[in-house]
Amino acid sequence: MPTGRDPGPLTPLEAQAEHATLASEIAGHDRRYHQDDAPTISDAEYDALRRRLEALEAAFPHLKAAASVSVGAAPSGKFAKVRHKVPMLSLGNAMNEAEARDFVARVKRFLDWPAEKPLAITAEPKIDGLSLSLRYESRALAYAATRGDGAEGEDVTPNIRALMAAPDATIGIPATLPADAPDIAEIRGEVYLGHRDFAALNAKQAETGGKIFANPRNAAAGSLRQLDARITASRPLRFFAYGWGEMAGMPANTQFGMVEAFRAWGFPTNPLMARCESADDLLAHYRLIERERPTIGYDLDGVVYKVDELALQARLGFVARAPRWAIAHKFPAEKAVTRLNAIEIQVGRTGALTPVAKLEPITVGGVVVSNATLHNADEIARLDARIGDFVVIQRAGDVIPQVVEVVQDRRPAGSVRFEFPTLCPCALKTPVIREATSGGAEGAVRRCSGEFACPHQRIEHLKHFASRRAFDIEGLGEKQIAFFYDCPVEALRIREPAEIFTLQRRNEASIQKIENFEGFGKTSVAKLFAAIEERRRISLERFIFALGIRHVGETTAKVLARAAGEWPAFEAQAKRIAAADAEAIADMQALDQIGDAVTEAVAEFFTRAEAVAMVDRLAGELTIIPAEKPAAESPVAGKTVVFTGSLEKMTRDEAKARAESLGAKVAGSVSKKTDLVIAGPGAGSKLEKATELGVKVITEDEWLALIA
Ligand code: IVH
């Protein structure tokens, strides 16, 4: 029972001890009340315990951070989802010095900044871990979330609190922020594991028969995403703050100043961050970090450059999922030499046959590599790779390892040339075709001509469909898809996406049940059905992405979904494109970042009767949620605008990017379809045309006032 003594005079240790006892007592009462329906104390007594806990936490705020661990419930079996108030973006890459210089030049051009004038850009290590967003409300940690798909992450608050409360805590995340911090502050950064801690963890895992991690990043991710926060707390994870999400106020007006403020608030920040003034400065700092890399004690995969002034960052804005004001200058890939034991053919979702090098396993950059891509037949010929050869392989970050060259003077006498198959390795042995490129020449890619008849293609298609970024069906991974594709009970097979959604009905009607097969149980089957049901409602953008149309990645799918609004509208447009309707094609190509490749792929997909029928069956099982049109509130959303003459307050690129981000289409010439012409000094024929057609013409200032 609470002592009732004023917590003020308690020593921190006494307070901590009492807090821990109280927390576990309360947890016990919570369990008996909520789960067992068998409380052992009165409500008034319970309230007194709670008040005492709160009094302790008010006097010793750091105890609050530890609270939800000790009070927290048993692992839930799943993380709750958190929608990020400000999306968590990724970065574009520069693979060499020339591309890094291009970045600086591009930024200056966009801002109309004289090429020779210094421009402050920061350079800091790119930590190879996983990003984390920490939200503080009224200066107390409210929740912590992983990046997830950038829009929605996983709530890992109990794990972060457990790390903060661990006896030898290394995470360094403060539970509260000082009084000068704003009311709402989302601090973002990277969670990582040091080399020494990684080696010790793997040694312990080996001893206890636990999972061995491939590299520190996987180990950090695996450790943070534990359902049992106590396991997370036992891993010495660390954190560097480098960015932010929603902020109710800004402590600085530069990138560098923001990070300094984070440091002052108690966050670990990277000591190798520098403010540079030119591309030469940035590259000098890059080389310095590269020199430190072998002894720094944690994995880096490059250097991130960020325009320092936040006002300039705002002007530069974003392209797709990455800011225009930042870039990751990657370190060169790591290389190793090993033997090429065999070449196998894999058939992808679109039927492309990819040769895969089966290698004598070797460690490259801390990861054991036994497969590498050889891309296509031309690449094998270019490398002159023969089975038995010694080959140089390279691995860069997340990228699939590649064979870069053959060590010619180590070629063994018996090395064997590889004959590229002319038939698909699937059971149907369909002929392989070599497509012509748009220029008419023979393309490099060989494709199985079986399309939907080819089981390899169908399986790959199903894998893509159920994958995390598409329908994200938990419990329907590669293994399960392979099982359902060839299920011995025909009534339980899944051979196309629609059949995922009829599986439960079919299982109920079947005498032989999924739960009776090895690898499944009553619980896992119930969970699978629940996961499938959860996805019966799906956003239009995920739906379009999941269809697996060539060249339609997540970003493109989002653009298409937003433009179409609803599925029937998209399908109708796609069918018109398939019928070579010039207007439909032009409409799609007018969208940001959409060109021939996408419209041709859409046409190809929707000319196949089988594909259309399959999509219709699928759509019949689902509720497809229309795309949000966030830009609709903007007065220029959906409008076609034309800029002409010279602009004085912004560059042409900037004006175009801004207009597009507000949902407008920026056209190059004036026509009947133009809604608005923004004319600056020196406007000529376009202005005349606009007057002639009666299109509304405004000045740059009027435009700025309109979109303000
Ligand atoms: S800034 C809007 N800075 O790299 C810009 N990212 O490729 C957001 N990362 O998801 C990122 N170190 O997980 C930034 N110093 C650093 C970083 C860093 C590592 C990771 C981060 C991000 C990914 C993007």
XYZ file of C-alpha atoms and ligand atoms in Angstrom:
732
model
C 0.000 0.000 0.000
C 1.220 3.520 -0.671
C 3.031 5.187 2.174
C 1.577 8.559 1.305
C 4.889 10.206 2.229
C 5.637 13.326 0.180
C 7.838 12.000 -2.656
C 9.945 15.166 -2.555
C 12.416 14.102 0.167
C 12.895 10.587 -1.313
C 16.282 9.873 -2.863
C 16.109 8.924 -6.592
C 16.960 5.342 -5.654
C 14.202 5.102 -3.054
C 11.784 6.622 -5.535
C 12.819 4.164 -8.216
C 12.385 1.199 -5.896
C 8.972 2.315 -4.715
C 7.947 3.122 -8.297
C 8.915 -0.345 -9.500
C 6.989 -2.088 -6.687
C 3.949 0.098 -7.240
C 4.014 -0.397 -10.993
C 4.043 -4.159 -10.723
C 1.342 -4.065 -8.057
C -0.846 -1.951 -10.335
C -0.128 -4.253 -13.268
C -1.342 -7.191 -11.169
C -4.553 -5.344 -10.265
C -5.053 -4.359 -13.901
C -4.759 -7.965 -14.959
C -7.133 -9.238 -12.280
C -9.629 -6.501 -13.136
C -9.474 -6.510 -16.964
C -8.469 -10.034 -17.897
C -9.583 -12.222 -14.975
C -12.627 -10.156 -14.011
C -11.601 -10.798 -10.404
C -10.383 -7.598 -8.677
C -8.960 -7.984 -5.182
C -9.139 -4.331 -4.093
C -11.767 -1.599 -4.144
C -11.763 1.102 -6.797
C -10.844 3.706 -4.177
C -7.804 1.691 -3.069
C -6.792 1.249 -6.694
C -7.114 4.986 -7.319
C -4.889 5.687 -4.319
C -2.170 3.451 -5.804
C -2.449 5.253 -9.125
C -2.263 8.684 -7.478
C 0.841 7.672 -5.570
C 2.454 6.464 -8.795
C 1.631 9.762 -10.459
C 3.022 11.759 -7.529
C 6.296 9.812 -7.805
C 6.422 10.400 -11.549
C 5.734 14.102 -11.113
C 8.649 14.390 -8.698
C 10.945 12.099 -10.741
C 9.944 12.485 -14.411
C 12.475 9.927 -15.639
C 10.419 7.226 -13.923
C 7.566 7.967 -16.277
C 9.601 6.776 -19.212
C 10.158 3.423 -17.578
C 6.541 3.182 -16.506
C 4.845 1.559 -19.438
C 7.392 -1.256 -19.422
C 6.773 -2.232 -15.861
C 3.071 -1.469 -16.039
C 2.868 -2.681 -19.643
C 0.925 -5.712 -20.651
C 2.279 -8.960 -22.063
C 3.411 -8.917 -25.704
C 0.411 -8.190 -27.911
C 1.554 -10.456 -30.728
C 1.605 -7.514 -33.124
C 2.662 -3.891 -33.247
C 0.045 -1.216 -33.515
C 0.315 0.995 -36.587
C 1.162 4.672 -36.339
C 0.388 7.105 -39.135
C 3.245 9.594 -39.409
C 2.032 13.197 -39.163
C 4.800 14.120 -41.606
C 5.876 11.267 -43.926
C 9.294 9.700 -43.357
C 11.088 10.039 -46.658
C 14.037 8.352 -48.228
C 17.026 9.875 -49.984
C 18.207 9.968 -53.550
C 21.700 8.585 -54.160
C 24.908 9.915 -55.654
C 27.150 6.992 -56.573
C 30.338 8.966 -57.254
C 31.941 12.404 -56.984
C 30.538 13.617 -60.294
C 27.006 12.865 -59.143
C 27.682 14.615 -55.835
C 28.839 17.727 -57.740
C 25.746 17.455 -59.940
C 23.615 17.611 -56.821
C 25.160 20.926 -55.771
C 24.852 22.327 -59.293
C 21.230 21.163 -59.554
C 20.287 22.761 -56.248
C 21.907 26.051 -57.258
C 20.164 26.042 -60.615
C 16.820 25.380 -58.990
C 17.349 28.276 -56.588
C 18.862 30.523 -59.247
C 21.925 30.772 -57.001
C 25.087 32.036 -58.737
C 27.304 29.012 -59.466
C 30.331 30.569 -57.778
C 28.540 31.878 -54.690
C 29.067 29.728 -51.572
C 25.996 27.784 -50.443
C 25.915 26.194 -46.987
C 25.327 22.435 -47.192
C 25.854 20.037 -44.283
C 27.640 16.688 -44.563
C 27.162 13.905 -42.042
C 27.597 10.124 -41.883
C 24.794 7.985 -43.258
C 24.281 5.454 -40.495
C 23.324 1.953 -41.623
C 20.550 1.237 -39.147
C 16.815 1.825 -39.119
C 15.051 5.121 -38.750
C 12.910 5.971 -35.783
C 10.523 8.828 -35.066
C 10.114 9.994 -31.461
C 7.104 12.137 -30.699
C 7.164 14.411 -27.650
C 3.977 16.071 -26.466
C 4.238 18.701 -23.725
C 7.920 17.798 -23.649
C 7.344 14.172 -22.577
C 7.916 11.199 -24.847
C 4.492 10.240 -26.202
C 5.373 7.486 -28.635
C 8.092 6.017 -30.831
C 7.492 4.614 -34.302
C 9.534 2.897 -36.992
C 9.546 4.252 -40.534
C 7.425 1.429 -41.996
C 6.452 2.364 -45.529
C 7.135 6.040 -44.812
C 3.472 6.896 -44.320
C 2.718 4.398 -41.582
C 5.130 2.771 -39.147
C 4.976 0.453 -36.166
C 4.466 1.612 -32.633
C 7.570 0.492 -30.743
C 7.055 2.739 -27.710
C 7.299 -0.029 -25.071
C 10.564 -1.211 -26.616
C 12.062 2.275 -26.641
C 10.959 2.853 -23.065
C 12.466 -0.487 -22.097
C 15.765 0.509 -23.733
C 15.700 3.826 -21.886
C 15.097 2.058 -18.578
C 17.725 -0.663 -19.122
C 20.406 -0.771 -16.390
C 23.283 0.116 -18.758
C 21.157 2.077 -21.186
C 23.049 2.998 -24.366
C 20.147 4.419 -26.348
C 20.508 7.964 -24.975
C 16.939 9.026 -25.769
C 15.673 11.547 -23.197
C 12.294 10.880 -21.557
C 11.523 14.582 -21.371
C 12.661 17.702 -23.185
C 13.759 20.956 -21.553
C 11.395 23.901 -21.144
C 12.639 25.672 -24.295
C 11.501 22.797 -26.526
C 8.169 23.258 -28.356
C 4.934 21.647 -27.219
C 5.022 19.116 -30.024
C 8.359 17.856 -31.278
C 9.045 14.812 -33.426
C 12.717 13.958 -33.388
C 13.943 11.497 -35.999
C 17.141 9.574 -36.322
C 18.782 6.203 -36.732
C 18.838 3.251 -34.345
C 21.948 1.139 -34.816
C 24.181 -1.455 -33.184
C 27.944 -1.013 -32.841
C 30.377 -3.558 -34.310
C 31.540 -4.840 -30.955
C 28.006 -5.194 -29.591
C 26.965 -6.928 -32.812
C 29.766 -9.507 -32.509
C 28.956 -10.110 -28.834
C 25.265 -10.515 -29.607
C 25.917 -13.062 -32.353
C 28.328 -14.966 -30.106
C 25.633 -15.154 -27.436
C 23.029 -16.179 -29.989
C 25.311 -18.963 -31.253
C 25.840 -20.205 -27.709
C 22.144 -20.286 -26.903
C 21.048 -21.577 -30.306
C 19.366 -18.275 -31.180
C 19.102 -16.546 -34.550
C 22.411 -15.386 -36.049
C 22.119 -11.952 -37.636
C 23.597 -11.250 -41.064
C 24.787 -7.734 -40.227
C 24.437 -5.007 -37.595
C 21.482 -3.405 -39.367
C 19.468 -6.615 -39.383
C 20.426 -7.176 -35.771
C 19.298 -3.664 -34.817
C 15.996 -4.060 -36.663
C 15.427 -7.537 -35.230
C 16.208 -6.298 -31.746
C 13.945 -3.264 -31.893
C 11.023 -5.136 -33.411
C 10.750 -7.669 -30.606
C 7.286 -8.282 -29.264
C 8.803 -8.824 -25.835
C 10.284 -5.470 -24.802
C 12.545 -7.208 -22.297
C 14.501 -8.775 -25.157
C 14.879 -5.363 -26.802
C 16.088 -3.932 -23.503
C 18.864 -6.542 -23.357
C 20.356 -5.360 -26.691
C 22.719 -2.373 -26.531
C 21.032 -0.340 -29.265
C 22.191 3.219 -29.894
C 20.667 6.269 -31.553
C 21.718 9.372 -33.480
C 19.241 12.221 -34.026
C 19.478 13.901 -37.452
C 16.019 15.056 -38.472
C 12.481 15.895 -37.448
C 8.811 15.511 -38.326
C 6.052 17.677 -36.912
C 7.344 20.592 -34.808
C 5.141 23.153 -33.042
C 8.070 25.575 -33.098
C 11.554 25.588 -34.575
C 14.609 26.017 -32.332
C 16.764 27.074 -35.299
C 16.519 28.058 -38.948
C 19.288 25.823 -40.295
C 19.822 22.073 -40.471
C 22.992 22.453 -38.444
C 21.253 24.600 -35.827
C 18.426 22.086 -35.491
C 20.841 19.249 -34.807
C 22.691 21.441 -32.295
C 19.368 22.060 -30.539
C 18.700 18.308 -30.432
C 22.088 17.818 -28.814
C 21.275 20.528 -26.262
C 17.986 18.730 -25.527
C 19.924 15.589 -24.663
C 19.908 13.532 -27.875
C 23.056 11.855 -29.169
C 24.082 13.516 -32.436
C 26.874 12.534 -34.758
C 30.165 14.358 -34.063
C 31.192 14.064 -37.716
C 28.532 16.455 -38.993
C 30.011 19.524 -40.692
C 28.749 22.640 -42.436
C 30.397 23.078 -45.855
C 30.287 25.895 -48.384
C 31.073 24.215 -51.707
C 31.166 20.886 -53.538
C 34.923 20.716 -52.868
C 34.332 21.132 -49.124
C 31.662 18.423 -49.181
C 33.939 15.984 -50.989
C 36.794 16.726 -48.579
C 34.488 15.902 -45.679
C 33.274 12.783 -47.490
C 36.890 11.573 -47.738
C 37.494 12.343 -44.084
C 34.483 10.258 -43.056
C 35.592 7.500 -45.441
C 38.985 7.457 -43.697
C 37.334 7.227 -40.271
C 35.018 4.455 -41.431
C 37.165 1.405 -40.572
C 37.624 2.495 -36.949
C 34.376 4.316 -36.255
C 32.797 1.264 -34.612
C 29.481 1.150 -36.479
C 28.327 0.659 -40.071
C 28.152 3.637 -42.412
C 27.010 3.394 -45.988
C 27.746 6.902 -47.172
C 27.578 10.595 -46.390
C 24.361 12.626 -46.437
C 24.439 16.176 -47.801
C 21.637 18.564 -46.814
C 21.065 22.188 -47.816
C 21.556 24.028 -44.526
C 19.020 26.886 -44.656
C 15.549 25.593 -43.821
C 13.990 28.355 -45.919
C 15.897 27.039 -48.937
C 14.873 23.462 -48.090
C 11.257 24.628 -48.190
C 11.755 26.212 -51.603
C 13.443 23.079 -52.942
C 10.692 20.754 -51.713
C 10.408 17.106 -52.730
C 10.406 14.829 -55.726
C 8.359 11.677 -55.195
C 9.625 10.179 -51.942
C 12.871 12.086 -51.506
C 13.744 15.686 -50.735
C 15.319 17.768 -53.495
C 17.481 19.424 -50.817
C 19.360 16.304 -49.689
C 21.233 13.369 -51.167
C 23.143 10.313 -49.943
C 26.647 10.065 -51.412
C 27.217 6.329 -51.122
C 30.511 4.612 -50.377
C 31.759 2.344 -53.145
C 30.550 -1.227 -52.965
C 32.635 -3.855 -51.214
C 34.187 -6.584 -53.348
C 35.434 -10.171 -52.969
C 36.596 -13.063 -55.155
C 34.907 -16.474 -55.131
C 34.130 -19.436 -57.375
C 31.129 -19.579 -59.715
C 29.717 -23.047 -59.064
C 26.655 -22.950 -61.302
C 24.210 -20.694 -63.117
C 20.503 -21.091 -62.470
C 17.583 -19.443 -64.237
C 14.917 -17.634 -62.248
C 11.632 -16.588 -63.801
C 10.301 -13.272 -62.556
C 6.807 -11.861 -62.245
C 6.823 -10.495 -65.767
C 8.376 -13.628 -67.217
C 11.908 -12.255 -67.515
C 14.501 -15.021 -67.254
C 17.306 -13.924 -64.959
C 20.491 -15.951 -64.683
C 21.641 -16.250 -61.086
C 25.229 -17.076 -60.165
C 25.455 -19.805 -57.522
C 28.654 -18.992 -55.685
C 30.976 -20.632 -53.224
C 29.708 -18.788 -50.102
C 31.894 -15.828 -49.118
C 31.624 -12.900 -46.716
C 31.374 -9.465 -48.361
C 30.917 -6.450 -46.128
C 29.820 -8.627 -43.222
C 27.234 -10.647 -45.135
C 27.567 -14.188 -46.444
C 26.854 -14.153 -50.166
C 26.058 -17.316 -52.118
C 23.941 -15.903 -54.962
C 24.558 -12.973 -57.263
C 22.660 -11.666 -60.248
C 24.084 -11.989 -63.739
C 21.254 -9.847 -65.190
C 20.849 -11.452 -68.629
C 22.490 -13.501 -71.387
C 24.327 -10.465 -72.802
C 25.887 -9.802 -69.443
C 27.165 -13.396 -69.194
C 28.663 -12.976 -72.652
C 30.189 -9.591 -71.816
C 31.794 -10.994 -68.670
C 32.676 -14.223 -70.472
C 31.671 -15.979 -67.258
C 32.024 -19.754 -67.301
C 31.041 -22.259 -64.674
C 34.077 -23.006 -62.515
C 35.557 -19.501 -62.972
C 36.713 -17.276 -60.146
C 34.653 -14.095 -60.194
C 34.755 -10.715 -58.492
C 31.476 -9.951 -56.751
C 30.355 -6.721 -55.174
C 27.685 -5.768 -52.738
C 26.444 -2.274 -51.950
C 24.010 -1.783 -49.106
C 20.686 -3.424 -49.795
C 21.415 -4.034 -53.454
C 21.542 -7.635 -54.723
C 25.192 -8.753 -55.048
C 26.546 -8.545 -58.584
C 29.250 -10.318 -60.556
C 31.533 -7.547 -61.828
C 34.297 -9.450 -63.559
C 35.961 -12.787 -64.158
C 39.512 -13.308 -62.877
C 40.784 -14.462 -66.282
C 44.215 -15.654 -65.161
C 42.655 -17.990 -62.605
C 40.399 -19.736 -65.138
C 40.521 -23.494 -64.441
C 41.071 -25.902 -67.339
C 37.607 -27.450 -67.087
C 35.498 -24.268 -66.972
C 32.240 -24.625 -68.925
C 30.354 -22.094 -71.039
C 26.716 -21.559 -70.117
C 24.027 -22.274 -72.692
C 21.113 -19.927 -72.168
C 17.925 -22.012 -72.257
C 15.510 -21.568 -75.128
C 12.639 -23.010 -73.095
C 11.224 -21.757 -69.775
C 12.367 -23.958 -66.893
C 8.735 -24.369 -65.799
C 6.796 -27.569 -66.339
C 5.231 -26.167 -69.512
C 8.610 -25.659 -71.203
C 7.252 -22.618 -73.032
C 9.567 -21.113 -75.646
C 11.648 -18.163 -74.536
C 11.342 -15.016 -76.617
C 13.709 -12.129 -76.973
C 11.801 -8.874 -77.149
C 12.623 -6.042 -79.461
C 13.491 -2.727 -77.832
C 11.529 0.390 -78.801
C 14.307 1.083 -81.328
C 13.636 -2.255 -83.024
C 16.908 -3.914 -81.952
C 16.887 -7.189 -80.041
C 16.445 -6.498 -76.333
C 18.663 -8.022 -73.695
C 15.825 -9.567 -71.730
C 14.539 -13.010 -72.590
C 11.047 -13.738 -71.494
C 8.960 -16.829 -71.031
C 6.106 -16.490 -73.520
C 3.752 -18.408 -71.247
C 2.387 -15.338 -69.428
C -0.415 -16.439 -67.126
C 0.070 -20.065 -68.051
C 3.598 -20.103 -66.617
C 3.500 -21.223 -62.983
C 6.735 -19.361 -62.194
C 5.205 -16.085 -63.319
C 2.004 -16.725 -61.437
C 3.827 -17.579 -58.223
C 6.039 -14.493 -58.496
C 2.960 -12.441 -59.207
C 1.220 -13.781 -56.103
C 4.322 -13.107 -54.005
C 4.390 -9.522 -55.192
C 0.666 -9.202 -54.607
C 0.834 -10.323 -50.971
C 4.106 -8.530 -50.179
C 4.474 -5.821 -47.589
C 4.312 -2.853 -49.919
C 1.361 -4.283 -51.843
C -1.478 -6.074 -49.997
C 0.733 -6.773 -46.997
C -0.973 -10.023 -46.005
C 0.668 -11.329 -42.888
C 1.122 -15.081 -42.883
C 1.075 -15.328 -46.689
C 4.779 -15.335 -47.444
C 6.786 -17.159 -50.100
C 6.523 -20.538 -48.376
C 2.761 -20.390 -47.949
C 2.231 -19.141 -51.512
C 4.264 -22.055 -52.873
C 2.188 -24.408 -50.715
C -1.200 -23.014 -51.761
C -0.201 -22.845 -55.408
C 0.316 -26.589 -55.526
C -1.881 -27.628 -52.614
C -2.658 -31.357 -52.827
C -6.310 -30.493 -52.187
C -7.381 -28.762 -55.349
C -10.221 -26.895 -53.662
C -7.705 -25.106 -51.461
C -5.390 -23.870 -54.198
C -4.477 -20.238 -54.781
C -3.495 -19.569 -58.379
C -4.547 -15.963 -58.739
C -5.061 -13.069 -56.291
C -8.874 -13.321 -56.199
C -8.520 -16.847 -54.823
C -6.810 -15.505 -51.707
C -10.108 -13.881 -50.818
C -12.193 -16.987 -51.448
C -9.886 -19.266 -49.481
C -11.801 -19.111 -46.210
C -15.132 -19.958 -47.886
C -13.489 -22.825 -49.734
C -11.812 -24.099 -46.580
C -15.150 -24.113 -44.774
C -16.738 -26.099 -47.591
C -13.859 -28.536 -47.851
C -13.622 -31.835 -46.008
C -9.870 -31.583 -45.872
C -8.874 -28.425 -44.017
C -5.801 -26.233 -44.236
C -5.232 -26.634 -40.493
C -4.560 -30.343 -41.034
C -1.528 -29.716 -43.231
C 1.932 -29.633 -41.802
C 3.095 -26.137 -40.995
C -0.423 -24.905 -40.212
C -2.473 -25.011 -37.042
C -5.858 -23.738 -35.958
C -4.358 -20.477 -34.677
C -2.173 -19.763 -37.668
C -5.061 -20.421 -40.062
C -7.380 -18.178 -38.043
C -4.693 -15.479 -38.094
C -4.227 -15.853 -41.837
C -7.957 -15.477 -42.483
C -8.067 -12.436 -40.204
C -5.128 -10.906 -42.085
C -6.861 -11.563 -45.419
C -10.137 -10.067 -44.183
C -8.282 -6.985 -43.027
C -7.147 -6.391 -46.597
C -10.526 -6.760 -48.224
C -10.628 -2.970 -48.010
C -7.649 -1.600 -49.845
C -6.517 1.807 -51.026
C -6.552 2.386 -54.762
C -2.815 3.096 -54.827
C -1.913 -0.197 -53.166
C -4.342 -1.990 -55.435
C -2.755 -0.553 -58.580
C 0.747 -1.271 -57.293
C -0.224 -4.850 -56.391
C -1.389 -5.602 -59.945
C 2.269 -5.918 -60.856
C 2.126 -3.898 -64.054
C 5.641 -3.433 -65.374
C 7.190 -0.040 -64.544
C 4.404 0.733 -62.081
C 6.169 0.980 -58.743
C 4.727 2.454 -55.573
C 5.311 6.074 -56.529
C 3.822 5.682 -59.980
C 0.858 3.791 -58.531
C 0.238 6.672 -56.159
C 0.363 9.230 -58.971
C -2.022 7.126 -61.089
C -4.401 6.554 -58.179
C -4.575 10.225 -57.295
C -5.206 11.215 -60.864
C -7.946 8.643 -61.406
C -9.560 8.949 -57.979
C -11.556 5.732 -58.265
C -10.880 2.265 -59.611
C -13.581 2.254 -62.329
C -12.130 5.498 -63.710
C -8.617 4.035 -63.764
C -9.750 0.804 -65.375
C -11.698 2.670 -68.048
C -8.683 4.854 -68.847
C -6.353 1.835 -68.920
C -8.672 0.039 -71.335
C -8.767 3.108 -73.567
C -4.983 3.182 -73.491
C -4.923 -0.487 -74.451
C -7.155 0.436 -77.397
C -4.535 3.050 -78.396
C -6.815 6.003 -77.581
C -4.490 8.985 -78.103
C -6.326 11.244 -75.683
C -6.220 8.714 -72.832
C -2.504 8.153 -73.435
C -1.808 11.903 -73.466
C -3.809 12.379 -70.265
C -1.759 9.774 -68.442
C 1.513 11.099 -69.805
C 0.643 14.587 -68.634
C 1.006 13.303 -65.071
C 4.149 13.978 -63.105
C 6.935 11.477 -63.910
C 4.860 9.328 -66.245
C 6.107 8.604 -69.724
C 6.037 6.066 -72.547
C 7.310 3.158 -70.469
C 4.321 3.339 -68.122
C 1.625 3.882 -70.738
C 3.077 1.062 -72.872
C 3.114 -1.279 -69.879
C -0.460 -0.313 -68.966
C -1.477 -0.957 -72.575
C 0.284 -4.328 -72.588
C -1.361 -5.386 -69.335
C -4.878 -4.319 -70.265
C -4.820 -5.805 -73.775
C -4.526 -9.253 -72.254
C -8.071 -10.513 -71.810
C -6.888 -12.951 -69.181
C -5.284 -10.208 -67.119
C -8.394 -8.048 -67.288
C -10.626 -10.968 -66.277
C -8.302 -11.775 -63.397
C -8.353 -8.173 -62.189
C -12.134 -8.039 -62.432
C -12.491 -11.213 -60.375
C -10.165 -9.694 -57.816
C -11.945 -6.328 -57.714
C -15.207 -8.219 -57.175
C -13.849 -9.517 -53.866
C -12.710 -6.125 -52.603
C -13.730 -2.671 -51.557
C -11.294 -0.348 -53.261
C -11.016 2.905 -51.355
C -10.856 5.937 -53.648
C -7.593 7.861 -53.547
C -7.354 10.888 -51.346
C -6.920 14.045 -53.269
C -5.061 16.133 -50.704
C -4.271 18.831 -53.175
C -7.962 19.376 -53.810
C -8.093 22.169 -51.232
C -5.532 24.073 -53.220
C -7.120 26.612 -55.540
C -5.077 25.309 -58.471
C -5.644 21.572 -58.030
C -6.534 19.920 -61.303
C -5.939 23.157 -63.227
C -3.658 23.348 -66.256
C -1.302 26.295 -65.979
C 1.350 27.790 -68.248
C 4.258 29.993 -67.149
C 5.573 32.474 -69.659
C 7.958 35.412 -69.670
C 10.580 35.778 -66.958
C 9.789 35.071 -63.333
C 11.404 37.284 -60.716
C 10.713 35.597 -57.384
C 11.474 32.005 -58.295
C 13.074 29.910 -60.999
C 11.057 28.125 -63.663
C 11.878 24.721 -62.095
C 10.768 25.935 -58.724
C 7.529 27.401 -60.063
C 6.765 24.158 -61.883
C 7.553 21.952 -58.868
C 5.457 24.130 -56.577
C 2.485 24.165 -58.934
C 2.642 20.391 -59.371
C 2.882 19.795 -55.644
C -0.398 21.743 -55.355
C -2.035 19.441 -57.863
C -1.792 21.632 -60.972
C -0.635 20.404 -64.382
C 2.097 22.560 -65.877
C 1.915 22.693 -69.657
C 4.447 24.075 -72.108
C 2.014 25.710 -74.498
C -1.326 27.503 -74.329
C -4.415 25.729 -75.647
C -8.156 25.621 -75.061
C -7.434 23.336 -72.121
C -5.288 25.916 -70.317
C -6.955 27.330 -67.213
C -4.418 29.949 -66.237
C -1.399 31.717 -67.700
C 1.166 33.304 -65.385
C 2.919 35.954 -67.413
C 6.073 37.792 -66.421
C 7.956 40.555 -68.239
C 8.881 39.708 -71.810
C 5.952 37.308 -72.369
C 5.309 36.981 -76.102
C 3.379 34.565 -78.264
C 1.951 32.509 -75.392
C 0.449 35.622 -73.875
C -1.030 36.574 -77.250
C -2.483 33.104 -77.672
C -4.000 33.260 -74.181
C -5.649 36.610 -74.917
C -6.913 35.267 -78.211
C -8.435 32.176 -76.547
C -9.778 34.159 -73.611
C -7.636 32.265 -71.055
C -7.191 34.041 -67.733
C -3.792 35.750 -67.389
C -2.246 36.779 -64.047
C 1.093 38.189 -62.858
C 3.691 36.342 -60.798
C 2.629 38.249 -57.667
C -1.003 37.379 -58.226
C 0.000 33.748 -58.662
C 1.962 33.797 -55.394
C -0.994 35.365 -53.595
C -3.281 32.700 -55.078
C -1.214 29.771 -53.833
C -0.064 31.357 -50.561
S 17.997 12.153 -43.594
C 14.234 13.597 -45.564
N 20.298 11.578 -42.454
O 18.860 6.735 -44.685
C 15.541 12.966 -45.304
N 18.942 9.776 -43.202
O 18.094 6.536 -47.485
C 15.450 11.814 -44.406
N 19.846 7.562 -42.706
O 15.412 6.418 -44.119
C 16.687 11.126 -44.098
N 21.686 8.247 -41.698
O 17.000 5.697 -42.238
C 19.199 11.086 -43.038
N 22.315 11.195 -41.380
C 21.233 10.729 -41.957
C 21.002 9.348 -42.082
C 19.838 8.903 -42.722
C 20.977 7.190 -42.075
C 18.868 6.638 -43.295
C 17.429 6.876 -42.871
C 16.655 7.071 -44.138
C 17.563 6.486 -45.156
C 17.346 7.147 -46.504
